[in-house]
Amino acid sequence: MTNEPNFIAGQESEGKVGALIAWALFILSIPSANVLVLIGLVVSYVSRGTATGVARQHIDAQIALFWSVFWWTIAVWIGIIVSAVASHILVGIPFLLLFVLAWFLLGVWFTVKSVIGLLKLLNNKPI
């Protein structure tokens, strides 16, 4: 048994339900203060072992999306903290605003990628 994508029309791939649940939890991460994204990540890792085809591609994309956004968020928060400290001498205020904007845009990007992923999975298209 191979985990290569199976693009044969009309054949349902295993793991689709787990991938759908994970995308939905990723989308609901903002109203849940990012608690549900952690549950979505766990669902992705659990579903990964049995997933095949398009669902496996989506699960791999979910895991990659989470970790890339996680590390970018850490970097942005370091920038926010350094800028907040530097804003006491008025040098950091523009940078603080820039990093807060970057943090907001990172959240928007994560949500948009999750919605696009969900829509593609519902149409059985690879990510």
N, CA, C and O atoms as a DFTB+ gen file, in Angstrom:
508 C
 N C O
     1  1       0.847      -1.180       0.000
     2  2       0.000       0.000       0.000
     3  2       0.887       1.235       0.000
     4  3       1.801       1.354       0.815
     5  1       0.618       2.130      -0.896
     6  2       1.424       3.340      -1.028
     7  2       0.602       4.561      -0.640
     8  3      -0.626       4.548      -0.734
     9  1       1.269       5.590      -0.215
    10  2       0.592       6.829       0.162
    11  2       0.655       7.856      -0.948
    12  3       0.480       9.048      -0.697
    13  1       0.899       7.418      -2.161
    14  2       0.921       8.322      -3.297
    15  2      -0.506       8.795      -3.583
    16  3      -1.459       8.045      -3.372
    17  1      -0.660      10.029      -4.059
    18  2      -1.998      10.532      -4.379
    19  2      -2.682       9.690      -5.447
    20  3      -2.053       9.251      -6.410
    21  1      -3.964       9.475      -5.264
    22  2      -4.754       8.706      -6.204
    23  2      -5.757       9.659      -6.843
    24  3      -6.712      10.082      -6.192
    25  1      -5.549       9.996      -8.095
    26  2      -6.390      10.980      -8.767
    27  2      -7.412      10.350      -9.701
    28  3      -7.881      11.000     -10.636
    29  1      -7.759       9.099      -9.458
    30  2      -8.748       8.424     -10.290
    31  2     -10.128       8.980      -9.947
    32  3     -10.522       9.003      -8.780
    33  1     -10.851       9.421     -10.954
    34  2     -12.167      10.023     -10.746
    35  2     -13.134       9.010     -10.152
    36  3     -13.146       7.846     -10.550
    37  1     -13.925       9.447      -9.221
    38  2     -14.961       8.624      -8.629
    39  2     -14.496       7.745      -7.494
    40  3     -15.310       7.043      -6.895
    41  1     -13.222       7.759      -7.178
    42  2     -12.718       6.923      -6.092
    43  2     -12.460       7.794      -4.869
    44  3     -11.667       8.734      -4.913
    45  1     -13.142       7.464      -3.781
    46  2     -13.026       8.222      -2.527
    47  2     -11.722       7.848      -1.834
    48  3     -11.379       6.671      -1.724
    49  1     -11.008       8.852      -1.374
    50  2      -9.757       8.575      -0.681
    51  2     -10.008       8.446       0.811
    52  3     -10.879       9.114       1.368
    53  1      -9.233       7.577       1.451
    54  2      -9.357       7.403       2.891
    55  2      -8.772       8.619       3.596
    56  3      -7.806       9.221       3.128
    57  1      -9.365       8.964       4.711
    58  2      -8.881      10.085       5.499
    59  2      -9.558      11.396       5.182
    60  3      -9.203      12.426       5.754
    61  1     -10.522      11.383       4.285
    62  2     -11.173      12.635       3.890
    63  2     -11.922      13.264       5.051
    64  3     -11.910      14.486       5.207
    65  1     -12.570      12.453       5.863
    66  2     -13.332      12.992       7.002
    67  2     -12.398      13.699       7.976
    68  3     -12.703      14.793       8.452
    69  1     -11.268      13.080       8.269
    70  2     -10.290      13.713       9.160
    71  2      -9.768      15.014       8.592
    72  3      -9.603      15.992       9.322
    73  1      -9.506      15.036       7.293
    74  2      -9.018      16.259       6.648
    75  2     -10.080      17.351       6.676
    76  3      -9.764      18.520       6.897
    77  1     -11.340      16.975       6.453
    78  2     -12.431      17.956       6.516
    79  2     -12.565      18.540       7.921
    80  3     -12.721      19.750       8.086
    81  1     -12.504      17.676       8.922
    82  2     -12.605      18.137      10.310
    83  2     -11.451      19.076      10.641
    84  3     -11.654      20.112      11.275
    85  1     -10.251      18.723      10.219
    86  2      -9.082      19.559      10.511
    87  2      -9.198      20.919       9.838
    88  3      -8.894      21.938      10.459
    89  1      -9.638      20.957       8.563
    90  2      -9.815      22.260       7.903
    91  2     -10.846      23.094       8.647
    92  3     -10.642      24.290       8.852
    93  1     -11.956      22.473       9.055
    94  2     -12.998      23.210       9.779
    95  2     -12.454      23.759      11.100
    96  3     -12.747      24.897      11.464
    97  1     -11.681      22.974      11.805
    98  2     -11.102      23.440      13.071
    99  2     -10.082      24.544      12.835
   100  3      -9.977      25.467      13.643
   101  1      -9.332      24.466      11.750
   102  2      -8.398      25.537      11.419
   103  2      -9.160      26.842      11.171
   104  3      -8.745      27.909      11.623
   105  1     -10.273      26.742      10.452
   106  2     -11.068      27.935      10.154
   107  2     -11.643      28.534      11.435
   108  3     -11.721      29.755      11.572
   109  1     -12.042      27.686      12.358
   110  2     -12.634      28.166      13.618
   111  2     -11.594      28.559      14.663
   112  3     -11.942      28.826      15.813
   113  1     -10.329      28.597      14.275
   114  2      -9.280      28.905      15.249
   115  2      -9.355      30.337      15.760
   116  3      -9.037      30.580      16.925
   117  1      -9.759      31.284      14.940
   118  2      -9.797      32.677      15.389
   119  2     -10.866      32.891      16.456
   120  3     -10.558      33.465      17.501
   121  1     -12.112      32.455      16.244
   122  2     -13.085      32.675      17.320
   123  2     -12.802      31.857      18.587
   124  3     -13.334      32.163      19.654
   125  1     -11.967      30.822      18.470
   126  2     -11.679      29.994      19.642
   127  2     -10.360      30.370      20.306
   128  3      -9.868      29.628      21.156
   129  1      -9.785      31.495      19.937
   130  2      -8.488      31.943      20.467
   131  2      -7.410      30.892      20.213
   132  3      -6.566      30.637      21.071
   133  1      -7.448      30.289      19.032
   134  2      -6.461      29.323      18.557
   135  2      -6.430      28.006      19.324
   136  3      -5.475      27.244      19.176
   137  1      -7.429      27.718      20.126
   138  2      -7.485      26.430      20.812
   139  2      -7.846      25.324      19.814
   140  3      -7.269      24.237      19.849
   141  1      -8.793      25.607      18.935
   142  2      -9.253      24.586      17.994
   143  2      -8.206      24.233      16.945
   144  3      -8.234      23.135      16.388
   145  1      -7.281      25.154      16.670
   146  2      -6.239      24.826      15.694
   147  2      -5.339      23.720      16.227
   148  3      -4.844      22.898      15.456
   149  1      -5.125      23.692      17.524
   150  2      -4.316      22.620      18.117
   151  2      -5.030      21.278      18.016
   152  3      -4.402      20.250      17.763
   153  1      -6.339      21.292      18.215
   154  2      -7.119      20.065      18.051
   155  2      -7.099      19.633      16.585
   156  3      -7.000      18.442      16.287
   157  1      -7.194      20.603      15.670
   158  2      -7.111      20.296      14.241
   159  2      -5.772      19.693      13.866
   160  3      -5.704      18.799      13.023
   161  1      -4.709      20.175      14.487
   162  2      -3.384      19.612      14.229
   163  2      -3.305      18.164      14.702
   164  3      -2.736      17.314      14.017
   165  1      -3.870      17.886      15.864
   166  2      -3.886      16.517      16.383
   167  2      -4.694      15.617      15.442
   168  3      -4.281      14.495      15.148
   169  1      -5.842      16.109      14.971
   170  2      -6.661      15.331      14.028
   171  2      -5.861      15.046      12.752
   172  3      -5.925      13.944      12.208
   173  1      -5.115      16.038      12.283
   174  2      -4.294      15.841      11.075
   175  2      -3.242      14.764      11.283
   176  3      -3.063      13.888      10.437
   177  1      -2.549      14.833      12.410
   178  2      -1.509      13.830      12.674
   179  2      -2.105      12.436      12.843
   180  3      -1.518      11.453      12.390
   181  1      -3.264      12.342      13.489
   182  2      -3.898      11.034      13.685
   183  2      -4.393      10.470      12.351
   184  3      -4.250       9.276      12.088
   185  1      -4.969      11.319      11.519
   186  2      -5.516      10.874      10.231
   187  2      -4.448      10.596       9.198
   188  3      -4.704       9.904       8.213
   189  1      -3.270      11.116       9.403
   190  2      -2.197      11.023       8.417
   191  2      -1.788       9.583       8.100
   192  3      -1.463       9.265       6.956
   193  1      -1.805       8.725       9.101
   194  2      -1.333       7.356       8.906
   195  2      -2.174       6.531       7.955
   196  3      -1.641       5.674       7.250
   197  1      -3.472       6.766       7.918
   198  2      -4.351       5.964       7.072
   199  2      -4.841       6.704       5.841
   200  3      -5.521       6.118       4.999
   201  1      -4.511       7.969       5.724
   202  2      -5.028       8.766       4.609
   203  2      -4.316       8.404       3.310
   204  3      -3.126       8.087       3.291
   205  1      -5.083       8.464       2.233
   206  2      -4.535       8.200       0.905
   207  2      -5.038       9.256      -0.064
   208  3      -6.002       9.970       0.215
   209  1      -4.382       9.342      -1.184
   210  2      -4.847      10.201      -2.268
   211  2      -4.879      11.675      -1.925
   212  3      -3.975      12.208      -1.282
   213  1      -5.943      12.314      -2.371
   214  2      -6.108      13.751      -2.189
   215  2      -6.191      14.106      -0.711
   216  3      -5.674      15.141      -0.290
   217  1      -6.832      13.261       0.073
   218  2      -6.946      13.533       1.508
   219  2      -5.567      13.578       2.157
   220  3      -5.323      14.411       3.030
   221  1      -4.674      12.703       1.748
   222  2      -3.310      12.700       2.301
   223  2      -2.582      13.993       1.942
   224  3      -1.858      14.550       2.768
   225  1      -2.771      14.466       0.724
   226  2      -2.167      15.735       0.320
   227  2      -2.675      16.882       1.196
   228  3      -1.903      17.743       1.620
   229  1      -3.962      16.881       1.458
   230  2      -4.548      17.939       2.282
   231  2      -4.028      17.862       3.721
   232  3      -3.732      18.885       4.339
   233  1      -3.923      16.660       4.235
   234  2      -3.421      16.505       5.604
   235  2      -1.972      16.962       5.702
   236  3      -1.600      17.632       6.666
   237  1      -1.160      16.613       4.727
   238  2       0.226      17.087       4.713
   239  2       0.278      18.610       4.609
   240  3       1.107      19.257       5.250
   241  1      -0.616      19.175       3.796
   242  2      -0.666      20.635       3.654
   243  2      -1.105      21.300       4.960
   244  3      -0.604      22.369       5.308
   245  1      -2.034      20.677       5.680
   246  2      -2.488      21.226       6.956
   247  2      -1.349      21.275       7.968
   248  3      -1.161      22.271       8.667
   249  1      -0.605      20.200       8.031
   250  2       0.514      20.134       8.974
   251  2       1.575      21.166       8.602
   252  3       2.096      21.865       9.471
   253  1       1.893      21.260       7.323
   254  2       2.888      22.242       6.869
   255  2       2.402      23.668       7.118
   256  3       3.184      24.524       7.533
   257  1       1.120      23.929       6.869
   258  2       0.559      25.261       7.108
   259  2       0.652      25.625       8.577
   260  3       1.055      26.736       8.919
   261  1       0.281      24.696       9.452
   262  2       0.338      24.984      10.882
   263  2       1.753      25.360      11.307
   264  3       1.957      26.383      11.960
   265  1       2.729      24.534      10.937
   266  2       4.088      24.782      11.417
   267  2       4.694      26.039      10.807
   268  3       5.451      26.740      11.479
   269  1       4.384      26.336       9.567
   270  2       4.923      27.572       8.993
   271  2       4.317      28.792       9.679
   272  3       5.027      29.747       9.994
   273  1       3.015      28.762       9.910
   274  2       2.374      29.890      10.602
   275  2       2.839      29.957      12.049
   276  3       2.996      31.054      12.583
   277  1       3.061      28.839      12.689
   278  2       3.545      28.831      14.071
   279  2       4.878      29.561      14.174
   280  3       5.040      30.439      15.021
   281  1       5.841      29.202      13.312
   282  2       7.169      29.819      13.396
   283  2       7.141      31.285      12.979
   284  3       7.868      32.099      13.548
   285  1       6.310      31.636      11.988
   286  2       6.178      33.050      11.626
   287  2       5.544      33.841      12.766
   288  3       5.913      34.993      12.996
   289  1       4.601      33.243      13.476
   290  2       3.986      33.917      14.617
   291  2       5.002      34.156      15.723
   292  3       5.014      35.226      16.331
   293  1       5.848      33.180      15.988
   294  2       6.907      33.365      16.987
   295  2       7.805      34.534      16.588
   296  3       8.126      35.382      17.421
   297  1       8.213      34.584      15.321
   298  2       9.081      35.668      14.843
   299  2       8.398      37.023      14.970
   300  3       9.022      38.001      15.383
   301  1       7.118      37.083      14.616
   302  2       6.388      38.353      14.712
   303  2       6.242      38.779      16.164
   304  3       6.378      39.963      16.472
   305  1       5.969      37.842      17.062
   306  2       5.845      38.195      18.483
   307  2       7.171      38.679      19.060
   308  3       7.183      39.568      19.911
   309  1       8.277      38.112      18.614
   310  2       9.576      38.627      19.051
   311  2       9.737      40.071      18.571
   312  3      10.207      40.930      19.318
   313  1       9.347      40.330      17.329
   314  2       9.384      41.697      16.807
   315  2       8.482      42.633      17.585
   316  3       8.856      43.780      17.832
   317  1       7.300      42.172      17.977
   318  2       6.380      42.995      18.758
   319  2       6.991      43.330      20.114
   320  3       6.929      44.477      20.558
   321  1       7.571      42.348      20.764
   322  2       8.154      42.577      22.092
   323  2       9.335      43.544      22.011
   324  3       9.437      44.473      22.813
   325  1      10.226      43.323      21.040
   326  2      11.381      44.214      20.889
   327  2      10.918      45.631      20.550
   328  3      11.461      46.602      21.077
   329  1       9.924      45.753      19.678
   330  2       9.407      47.073      19.306
   331  2       8.709      47.742      20.480
   332  3       8.803      48.958      20.648
   333  1       8.016      46.963      21.287
   334  2       7.337      47.545      22.458
   335  2       8.356      48.100      23.445
   336  3       8.154      49.167      24.024
   337  1       9.439      47.378      23.631
   338  2      10.501      47.876      24.517
   339  2      11.136      49.124      23.916
   340  3      11.389      50.095      24.629
   341  1      11.395      49.107      22.615
   342  2      12.017      50.253      21.951
   343  2      11.069      51.448      21.843
   344  3      11.518      52.574      21.630
   345  1       9.783      51.218      21.987
   346  2       8.838      52.340      21.872
   347  2       8.906      53.282      23.069
   348  3       8.344      54.376      23.022
   349  1       9.572      52.883      24.120
   350  2       9.747      53.772      25.272
   351  2      10.643      54.953      24.921
   352  3      10.587      55.998      25.569
   353  1      11.476      54.780      23.882
   354  2      12.288      55.906      23.422
   355  2      11.801      56.385      22.056
   356  3      12.544      57.042      21.327
   357  1      10.563      56.058      21.709
   358  2       9.836      56.483      20.511
   359  2      10.394      55.930      19.198
   360  3       9.847      56.221      18.135
   361  1      11.455      55.151      19.247
   362  2      12.019      54.584      18.028
   363  2      11.190      53.390      17.559
   364  3      11.059      53.163      16.356
   365  1      10.639      52.636      18.483
   366  2       9.977      51.382      18.141
   367  2       8.527      51.489      17.745
   368  3       7.941      50.487      17.335
   369  1       7.912      52.665      17.847
   370  2       6.474      52.781      17.570
   371  2       6.132      52.388      16.130
   372  3       5.200      51.607      15.935
   373  1       6.840      52.892      15.114
   374  2       6.490      52.449      13.751
   375  2       6.686      50.942      13.553
   376  3       5.898      50.290      12.867
   377  1       7.738      50.404      14.158
   378  2       7.982      48.964      14.037
   379  2       6.925      48.158      14.786
   380  3       6.517      47.087      14.337
   381  1       6.488      48.676      15.923
   382  2       5.429      48.014      16.680
   383  2       4.159      47.936      15.841
   384  3       3.512      46.891      15.777
   385  1       3.811      49.034      15.207
   386  2       2.624      49.041      14.340
   387  2       2.800      48.082      13.161
   388  3       1.859      47.392      12.769
   389  1       3.996      48.045      12.607
   390  2       4.277      47.148      11.490
   391  2       4.148      45.686      11.899
   392  3       3.556      44.892      11.169
   393  1       4.696      45.321      13.058
   394  2       4.632      43.929      13.506
   395  2       3.206      43.531      13.907
   396  3       2.807      42.386      13.695
   397  1       2.449      44.447      14.473
   398  2       1.047      44.148      14.800
   399  2       0.259      43.919      13.512
   400  3      -0.574      43.016      13.442
   401  1       0.524      44.736      12.496
   402  2      -0.120      44.537      11.193
   403  2       0.284      43.190      10.592
   404  3      -0.557      42.484      10.036
   405  1       1.557      42.833      10.699
   406  2       2.029      41.537      10.192
   407  2       1.343      40.383      10.919
   408  3       0.988      39.383      10.296
   409  1       1.157      40.515      12.229
   410  2       0.473      39.485      13.012
   411  2      -0.971      39.326      12.545
   412  3      -1.460      38.205      12.406
   413  1      -1.650      40.441      12.303
   414  2      -3.031      40.404      11.808
   415  2      -3.091      39.742      10.427
   416  3      -3.931      38.875      10.187
   417  1      -2.203      40.150       9.531
   418  2      -2.204      39.590       8.179
   419  2      -1.851      38.103       8.171
   420  3      -2.340      37.353       7.326
   421  1      -1.018      37.682       9.092
   422  2      -0.693      36.262       9.220
   423  2      -1.938      35.460       9.594
   424  3      -2.155      34.370       9.064
   425  1      -2.753      35.990      10.498
   426  2      -4.005      35.335      10.867
   427  2      -4.990      35.282       9.716
   428  3      -5.671      34.276       9.519
   429  1      -5.066      36.371       8.952
   430  2      -5.952      36.403       7.787
   431  2      -5.480      35.391       6.747
   432  3      -6.286      34.650       6.184
   433  1      -4.173      35.364       6.494
   434  2      -3.618      34.431       5.518
   435  2      -3.902      32.985       5.921
   436  3      -4.279      32.173       5.077
   437  1      -3.725      32.656       7.200
   438  2      -3.992      31.311       7.692
   439  2      -5.457      30.929       7.464
   440  3      -5.754      29.816       7.029
   441  1      -6.359      31.853       7.760
   442  2      -7.788      31.579       7.596
   443  2      -8.160      31.413       6.129
   444  3      -8.911      30.503       5.777
   445  1      -7.643      32.282       5.275
   446  2      -7.952      32.193       3.843
   447  2      -7.413      30.885       3.263
   448  3      -8.110      30.216       2.500
   449  1      -6.166      30.511       3.619
   450  2      -5.610      29.239       3.146
   451  2      -6.460      28.055       3.616
   452  3      -6.636      27.082       2.882
   453  1      -6.980      28.144       4.831
   454  2      -7.807      27.064       5.361
   455  2      -9.133      26.966       4.618
   456  3      -9.598      25.865       4.321
   457  1      -9.742      28.104       4.316
   458  2     -11.010      28.101       3.571
   459  2     -10.785      27.549       2.167
   460  3     -11.570      26.732       1.686
   461  1      -9.726      27.989       1.516
   462  2      -9.415      27.483       0.177
   463  2      -9.155      25.974       0.226
   464  3      -9.616      25.239      -0.648
   465  1      -8.427      25.513       1.230
   466  2      -8.172      24.087       1.377
   467  2      -9.448      23.298       1.571
   468  3      -9.621      22.236       0.973
   469  1     -10.346      23.808       2.404
   470  2     -11.623      23.131       2.631
   471  2     -12.432      23.050       1.341
   472  3     -12.978      21.996       1.013
   473  1     -12.510      24.152       0.614
   474  2     -13.276      24.155      -0.631
   475  2     -12.681      23.195      -1.667
   476  3     -13.417      22.507      -2.375
   477  1     -11.354      23.150      -1.752
   478  2     -10.721      22.219      -2.691
   479  2     -10.968      20.771      -2.284
   480  3     -11.207      19.916      -3.136
   481  1     -10.911      20.495      -0.980
   482  2     -11.154      19.120      -0.537
   483  2     -12.602      18.713      -0.785
   484  3     -12.864      17.569      -1.155
   485  1     -13.534      19.622      -0.589
   486  2     -14.936      19.306      -0.873
   487  2     -15.160      18.975      -2.346
   488  3     -16.066      18.215      -2.688
   489  1     -14.330      19.552      -3.215
   490  2     -14.415      19.269      -4.651
   491  2     -13.445      18.172      -5.088
   492  3     -13.262      17.946      -6.284
   493  1     -12.821      17.488      -4.119
   494  2     -11.852      16.410      -4.394
   495  2     -10.711      16.869      -5.284
   496  3     -10.273      16.136      -6.171
   497  1     -10.231      18.081      -5.048
   498  2      -9.101      18.602      -5.805
   499  2      -7.882      18.662      -4.886
   500  3      -8.014      18.922      -3.690
   501  1      -6.715      18.425      -5.437
   502  2      -5.503      18.524      -4.612
   503  2      -5.221      19.970      -4.232
   504  3      -5.659      20.907      -4.899
   505  1      -4.498      20.121      -3.173
   506  2      -4.188      21.461      -2.679
   507  2      -3.047      22.077      -3.452
   508  3      -2.650      23.208      -3.171
